[in-house]
Every structure is written in C-alpha cells, then in structure tokens.
Amino acid sequence: MPNASFTRNIKESAERVYEQMRKDHAGNWGMNIHYWDWVPGVGVIAILSYFEKSGQKEIVEYLKDWVDRNQEKSAAVKVINSMAPYAIYPELYRRTSEASYLETAERIGDWMLKEAPRTREGAFEHTVTEKASFPEQVWADTIFMAVLFLARLAGLTSRKDYADEAVTQLLLHLRLLQDPETGVLYHGWNCIAGNHMSAARWTRANAWIAVGTPMILRELKGLTSIPEEIGDRYRKLMEGLVRFQREDGLWPTVMDRADFYRETSGSAGVACGLLIGIREGLLDPACKSAADRTTEAVLAKIGADGIVAGVSGGTPVMETIEAYQQISCHPTLYGQGMVLMLLAEYL
C-alpha cells in the first residue's frame, strides 16, 4: 500500500465525506455546519486541510461563504471550546488579503492571551457553550479547539507572544494529562481536586493532541524556542497509542478497554497524527504501517452516501470509565472531519 485501487478509493471516499459535510443538516446538532461552535469548527478545519491537499479552489470560496454566513453568531459564544472555527482565518487572510480576517483573528488572539479563563497552573480552562461549568478543568480537546488557532495566528503575524502562549499551553496540557506509565493521555485534569477524575484514557481526547501537536509545531518553526520535552512527550504519547491499537486497526472508545466499542473519529485522528508527525520529522517513518491499518478500517466505515459510521457523541469527562461505553454513536461533523483529514494525508 498504496496501490492504484487504494488511491482511487481514498479520493472517492474523501469527496463523498466532504460533500456530505456541505449538505443542509439544519436541526441536526452533529451534522449542521451552519452555527458557531467546536463541532462545525472541526468541520471547517478539516475542509481547509482537504483543500490544501486536493487543491480544489472552490473550497476556499465555500469557506469564505461559511464565514460570511456564520461569523455574526460567534459573538454569543466566546469560550475556549468555540475558538475552533477561527483556525481557518489565518489561511483565508493569506488567500484573500481581506483585512477582516486578520483583524478578527488578532482580536480573538488577544482575548485568549489576556481574558480567557485559566486554571491555577495557567492552562486554558475548558469552557463550553452548553449550560455546564467545568471550573479549573483541563481537557485534551482544548489543544485542537483553541491552541491550533493561536499557533496559526502566530505563524501568520510572527508575533512571539502568540507563539509563546501556544508552546506554554501545549506543554501544560501534556504535563497535566499524560500517564507516565503508558504515555497516553487521560481525558481531563481537575486542578481543584488534583486528579484525573474518572482517569479515562479516552481515545478521542488522545486524538485531539495526537493530530494537533504536529500541526501546531509546524506553525511555530522559527518563531520561538520549542522545549525538547514537547517532542519527547509527543513521541511517548504516539508510541503508547500504537501499542493500544487493536488487531482490526482501530481503537476502542476507551483505549485500554478492549471490550468497549471501536470508535471511528478517535481512531482516524490518531492515524492522522501519525502521518503528520512523520511528515514533520517528529516520528519514525515505521509508524506509517499503523496509520495504514487504521485507514483501511476507516474506509470500511464510510457509507456510499459519505456518512461516517461509528462516531461517538459529544463526551464530557464522564464520572466513570464505564459511562464512556454508554455514549451512543451517530454521524457528526467532527467524525466526518477527522476522517477527511486522515484521507487527505494520502492525496
């Protein structure tokens, strides 16, 4: 692998997944791309990745239209988890030179530096749009939902304060969430209690950092010093993830519970992280075989209509590990997006 048949399957599957993301799914929280939060945010980040690999120029026009239609909705949801859509703004500015993209991105970047809620360690508190509060909690999700944007803004503006904050957040999250024994990450950290709550090694949590870390470090090259500890921790994370991969190429929704159901979005995210990590020189090329196995399994999860199956619903840090097994699966933009990003790496 790859061979001609595999390559054709990748291209056709990626296009089906992308086209399904663009369809009107009004009223469907998981698939509706036209609101402002982390779910459509992951969707548009993935669509931008697909553009960068496929070169389909009409995708940029689609993303511009998406911003025009939805950016006014952002005013009501200034929380860390809803920063995700802004991650496409730096590239849209590069492509269009429209000042509004840069002005908005810098305004949000400054909010993150000066006003975003933080824990006692200085990590971004995982605030969300739902009527829920997670005081002084650190979640792995934040790296992809917020720190990726900050790193991309640093890459665009060459502002060292943005770059330094991105490094600080990445290192804090790795330190607070990484299990020293296995190398993989816990879903969250409670700064008040000083523990990992249910201590679940949730696969999608690991995926957010697995794929987010090399994307972030790529943006920060030459802007600030990157501690060796980040690379060391990232390699330990990815080596641990590969050890937990099941025979079918996927990971259970909680990775060290082989009896739990296999989960597509987390599996795709981990595999995508392996491929980007290799490309960025962070990981041994031998890791590609694990990613290839996942990709074969993920392709089988994509329906003829482009819907990705086996994606678990939105998941806070659950009270028990067993509770993760009770999260139902249904189509979502983050599931579509993680799969699209993975497939795009083969284009």
XYZ file of C-alpha atoms in Angstrom:
347
model
C 0.000 0.000 0.000
C -0.702 2.426 -1.527
C -1.717 0.959 -4.877
C -3.903 2.364 -7.658
C -7.085 0.858 -6.220
C -6.358 2.170 -2.734
C -5.568 5.653 -4.051
C -8.791 5.730 -6.064
C -10.779 4.597 -3.033
C -9.177 7.343 -0.921
C -10.034 10.068 -3.440
C -13.610 8.905 -3.980
C -14.250 8.404 -0.262
C -12.803 11.787 0.668
C -15.024 13.535 -1.845
C -18.125 11.739 -0.550
C -17.290 12.633 3.042
C -16.715 16.275 2.088
C -19.898 16.563 0.051
C -21.954 15.171 2.921
C -20.489 17.816 5.238
C -21.710 20.580 2.904
C -25.296 19.363 2.756
C -28.132 21.018 4.647
C -28.441 19.290 8.009
C -30.416 22.035 9.754
C -31.689 20.897 13.149
C -29.104 18.125 13.442
C -26.579 19.236 16.089
C -23.945 16.767 14.989
C -24.076 17.447 11.234
C -25.314 21.058 10.939
C -22.329 23.120 9.812
C -24.121 26.459 9.996
C -23.660 27.542 13.587
C -20.647 28.635 15.633
C -19.071 26.129 17.962
C -16.487 23.385 18.093
C -18.463 20.878 16.009
C -18.650 22.989 12.827
C -15.218 24.306 13.777
C -13.666 20.882 13.390
C -15.617 20.580 10.165
C -14.182 23.712 8.559
C -10.658 22.982 9.811
C -10.882 19.596 8.102
C -12.297 21.120 4.924
C -9.338 23.516 4.814
C -6.961 20.549 5.204
C -8.758 18.847 2.336
C -8.275 21.938 0.181
C -4.563 22.086 0.990
C -4.119 18.508 -0.205
C -6.619 18.385 -3.080
C -6.102 21.881 -4.482
C -9.807 22.350 -5.265
C -10.009 26.149 -5.454
C -13.777 26.223 -4.997
C -13.241 25.022 -1.414
C -11.760 28.394 -0.470
C -14.900 30.086 -1.802
C -17.011 27.707 0.248
C -15.070 28.563 3.423
C -15.337 32.302 2.727
C -19.082 31.908 2.305
C -19.251 29.883 5.517
C -17.586 32.710 7.453
C -19.877 35.317 5.876
C -22.948 33.307 6.865
C -21.911 32.372 10.382
C -19.405 34.782 11.915
C -22.074 37.011 13.498
C -23.116 34.027 15.610
C -19.670 33.954 17.244
C -20.380 36.964 19.467
C -22.563 34.901 21.786
C -20.105 32.037 22.276
C -16.721 33.444 23.339
C -15.490 30.355 25.159
C -12.378 28.249 24.656
C -14.194 25.352 23.019
C -15.772 27.628 20.402
C -12.445 29.049 19.210
C -12.093 26.216 16.682
C -13.648 27.982 13.646
C -11.135 30.824 13.889
C -8.378 28.377 12.914
C -9.274 28.882 9.243
C -8.952 32.689 9.408
C -5.147 32.944 9.003
C -5.189 30.932 5.782
C -8.210 32.816 4.445
C -6.295 36.037 5.022
C -3.288 34.659 3.148
C -5.523 33.655 0.253
C -7.630 36.803 0.047
C -5.762 39.653 1.833
C -9.151 40.687 3.267
C -8.319 42.702 6.376
C -11.361 41.494 8.321
C -9.885 38.013 8.682
C -6.687 39.343 10.244
C -8.452 41.939 12.405
C -10.885 39.381 13.793
C -8.170 36.790 14.377
C -5.972 39.241 16.300
C -8.902 40.429 18.403
C -9.671 36.830 19.384
C -5.994 36.012 19.878
C -5.647 38.941 22.266
C -8.743 37.789 24.163
C -7.143 34.397 24.594
C -3.916 35.935 25.881
C -5.498 38.419 28.281
C -9.019 37.318 29.228
C -9.665 33.622 28.619
C -10.277 31.747 31.898
C -7.268 29.841 33.186
C -6.534 27.273 35.834
C -4.110 27.838 38.691
C -1.370 26.253 36.570
C -2.052 28.733 33.762
C -3.753 26.287 31.387
C -6.829 27.425 29.494
C -9.909 26.328 31.416
C -12.150 24.189 29.223
C -15.182 26.491 28.926
C -18.082 25.450 26.682
C -21.257 26.885 25.167
C -23.599 24.445 26.889
C -25.182 25.258 30.252
C -22.378 23.488 32.061
C -19.368 24.599 34.029
C -16.062 22.793 34.428
C -14.180 25.043 36.883
C -10.421 24.702 36.713
C -10.641 21.655 34.456
C -8.099 20.960 31.724
C -9.286 18.863 28.772
C -7.212 17.480 25.904
C -9.767 18.903 23.458
C -8.504 22.451 24.068
C -5.289 21.861 22.111
C -7.169 21.330 18.851
C -10.069 23.686 19.569
C -8.060 26.733 20.659
C -4.280 26.340 20.674
C -4.155 25.357 16.991
C -5.743 28.705 16.113
C -3.274 30.570 18.323
C -0.330 28.825 16.641
C -1.671 29.566 13.176
C -2.146 33.206 14.130
C 1.450 33.279 15.354
C 2.577 31.813 12.046
C 0.698 34.493 10.138
C 1.712 37.511 12.218
C 5.124 36.370 13.528
C 4.023 37.612 16.947
C 6.129 35.918 19.592
C 3.524 36.371 22.336
C 1.072 34.191 20.430
C 3.776 31.624 19.723
C 4.981 31.527 23.325
C 1.441 31.045 24.625
C 0.829 28.181 22.207
C 4.001 26.462 23.431
C 3.052 27.058 27.063
C -0.419 25.608 26.592
C 0.803 22.561 24.705
C 3.410 21.771 27.337
C 0.983 22.322 30.230
C -1.611 20.025 28.687
C 0.930 17.283 28.026
C 2.298 17.515 31.552
C -1.110 17.528 33.238
C -2.740 14.826 31.121
C -0.013 12.332 30.271
C 0.072 8.999 32.067
C 3.763 8.406 32.843
C 3.334 4.641 32.764
C 1.680 4.170 29.353
C 2.489 7.505 27.695
C -1.099 8.061 26.604
C -3.360 10.834 27.852
C -6.206 10.997 30.297
C -9.290 12.872 29.122
C -9.064 15.631 31.723
C -7.432 17.061 34.829
C -9.231 18.686 37.759
C -6.964 21.328 39.257
C -9.109 21.713 42.366
C -9.171 18.026 43.261
C -5.703 17.395 41.854
C -6.750 14.297 39.915
C -7.797 12.991 36.505
C -11.407 12.483 37.618
C -12.548 9.166 36.118
C -8.995 8.681 34.774
C -10.320 7.506 31.416
C -7.815 7.090 28.636
C -10.424 8.249 26.142
C -9.317 7.710 22.567
C -10.738 10.897 21.031
C -9.050 13.007 23.724
C -5.766 11.478 22.665
C -6.624 12.110 19.027
C -7.074 15.858 19.536
C -3.497 16.141 20.797
C -2.082 13.453 18.507
C -3.103 15.421 15.428
C -2.960 18.905 16.951
C 0.635 18.785 18.190
C 2.438 18.400 14.831
C 0.070 20.928 13.233
C 0.911 23.427 15.977
C 4.660 22.831 15.905
C 4.707 23.271 12.124
C 3.296 26.796 12.577
C 5.787 27.757 15.284
C 9.029 26.916 13.487
C 11.464 29.785 13.775
C 9.149 31.897 15.936
C 10.072 30.707 19.407
C 12.024 28.055 21.254
C 10.360 24.628 21.376
C 11.345 22.681 24.517
C 12.702 19.212 23.816
C 10.230 17.988 26.403
C 7.360 18.542 23.967
C 8.916 16.309 21.331
C 9.830 13.688 23.912
C 6.345 13.636 25.392
C 4.735 13.548 21.949
C 6.792 10.565 20.850
C 5.986 8.756 24.094
C 2.301 9.502 23.511
C 2.284 8.175 19.955
C 4.291 5.076 20.846
C 1.780 4.367 23.604
C -1.138 4.831 21.250
C 0.296 2.388 18.737
C 0.652 -0.221 21.499
C -3.067 0.104 22.281
C -4.156 -0.279 18.628
C -6.384 -3.327 18.169
C -5.941 -6.035 15.557
C -8.571 -4.501 13.268
C -6.629 -1.234 13.081
C -8.983 0.769 15.296
C -9.076 1.813 18.951
C -11.908 1.259 21.438
C -13.607 4.423 22.665
C -11.554 3.989 25.870
C -8.326 2.636 24.509
C -7.330 0.290 27.313
C -10.788 -1.324 27.357
C -10.699 -3.837 24.520
C -14.269 -4.852 25.361
C -15.580 -1.344 24.545
C -16.865 -0.494 21.060
C -14.458 0.645 18.351
C -14.664 4.413 17.745
C -14.015 5.888 14.306
C -13.295 9.576 14.935
C -10.650 8.988 17.582
C -9.050 6.247 15.523
C -8.913 8.461 12.437
C -7.452 11.328 14.458
C -4.697 9.177 15.925
C -3.793 7.806 12.488
C -3.788 11.303 11.015
C -1.482 12.400 13.827
C 0.889 9.557 12.992
C 1.073 10.626 9.344
C 1.548 14.338 10.080
C 4.044 13.531 12.830
C 6.102 11.508 10.373
C 5.949 14.278 7.781
C 7.080 16.855 10.331
C 10.022 14.726 11.419
C 8.653 14.049 14.889
C 8.033 10.320 14.453
C 9.799 7.321 12.946
C 8.513 6.526 9.422
C 7.901 2.968 10.643
C 4.775 4.337 12.359
C 3.098 4.605 8.956
C 2.137 0.932 8.972
C -0.110 1.539 11.995
C -1.744 4.510 10.247
C -2.276 2.480 7.074
C -4.040 -0.251 9.024
C -6.346 2.321 10.567
C -7.079 3.899 7.202
C -8.127 0.564 5.717
C -10.507 0.045 8.643
C -11.842 3.615 8.463
C -12.589 3.327 4.745
C -14.947 0.469 5.594
C -16.841 2.810 7.941
C -17.730 5.259 5.152
C -21.125 4.648 3.578
C -21.967 5.091 -0.075
C -23.566 8.411 0.916
C -20.364 9.648 2.575
C -21.642 9.278 6.139
C -19.004 8.050 8.597
C -20.290 5.399 10.995
C -19.102 4.504 14.486
C -18.619 8.067 15.781
C -19.395 8.604 19.453
C -21.468 11.608 20.502
C -20.238 14.662 22.363
C -18.500 13.452 25.502
C -17.591 15.417 28.622
C -15.279 13.866 31.179
C -17.552 11.115 32.435
C -17.920 10.144 36.094
C -16.795 6.581 35.463
C -14.882 4.774 32.756
C -17.884 2.507 32.165
C -20.008 5.564 31.323
C -17.992 6.148 28.148
C -19.326 2.876 26.785
C -22.864 4.257 27.135
C -22.234 7.210 24.774
C -24.217 6.486 21.608
C -22.824 6.757 18.098
C -24.245 8.952 15.353
C -22.954 10.989 12.384
C -21.136 14.199 13.318
C -19.046 16.850 11.598
C -16.092 16.079 13.854
C -16.307 12.438 12.806
C -16.553 13.415 9.153
C -13.757 15.929 9.692
C -11.283 13.609 11.388
C -11.804 11.068 8.619
C -11.461 13.723 5.905
C -8.191 14.935 7.422
C -6.862 11.383 7.526
C -7.791 10.654 3.910
C -6.359 13.992 2.783
C -2.935 12.912 4.069
C -2.840 10.296 1.284
C -3.707 12.689 -1.550
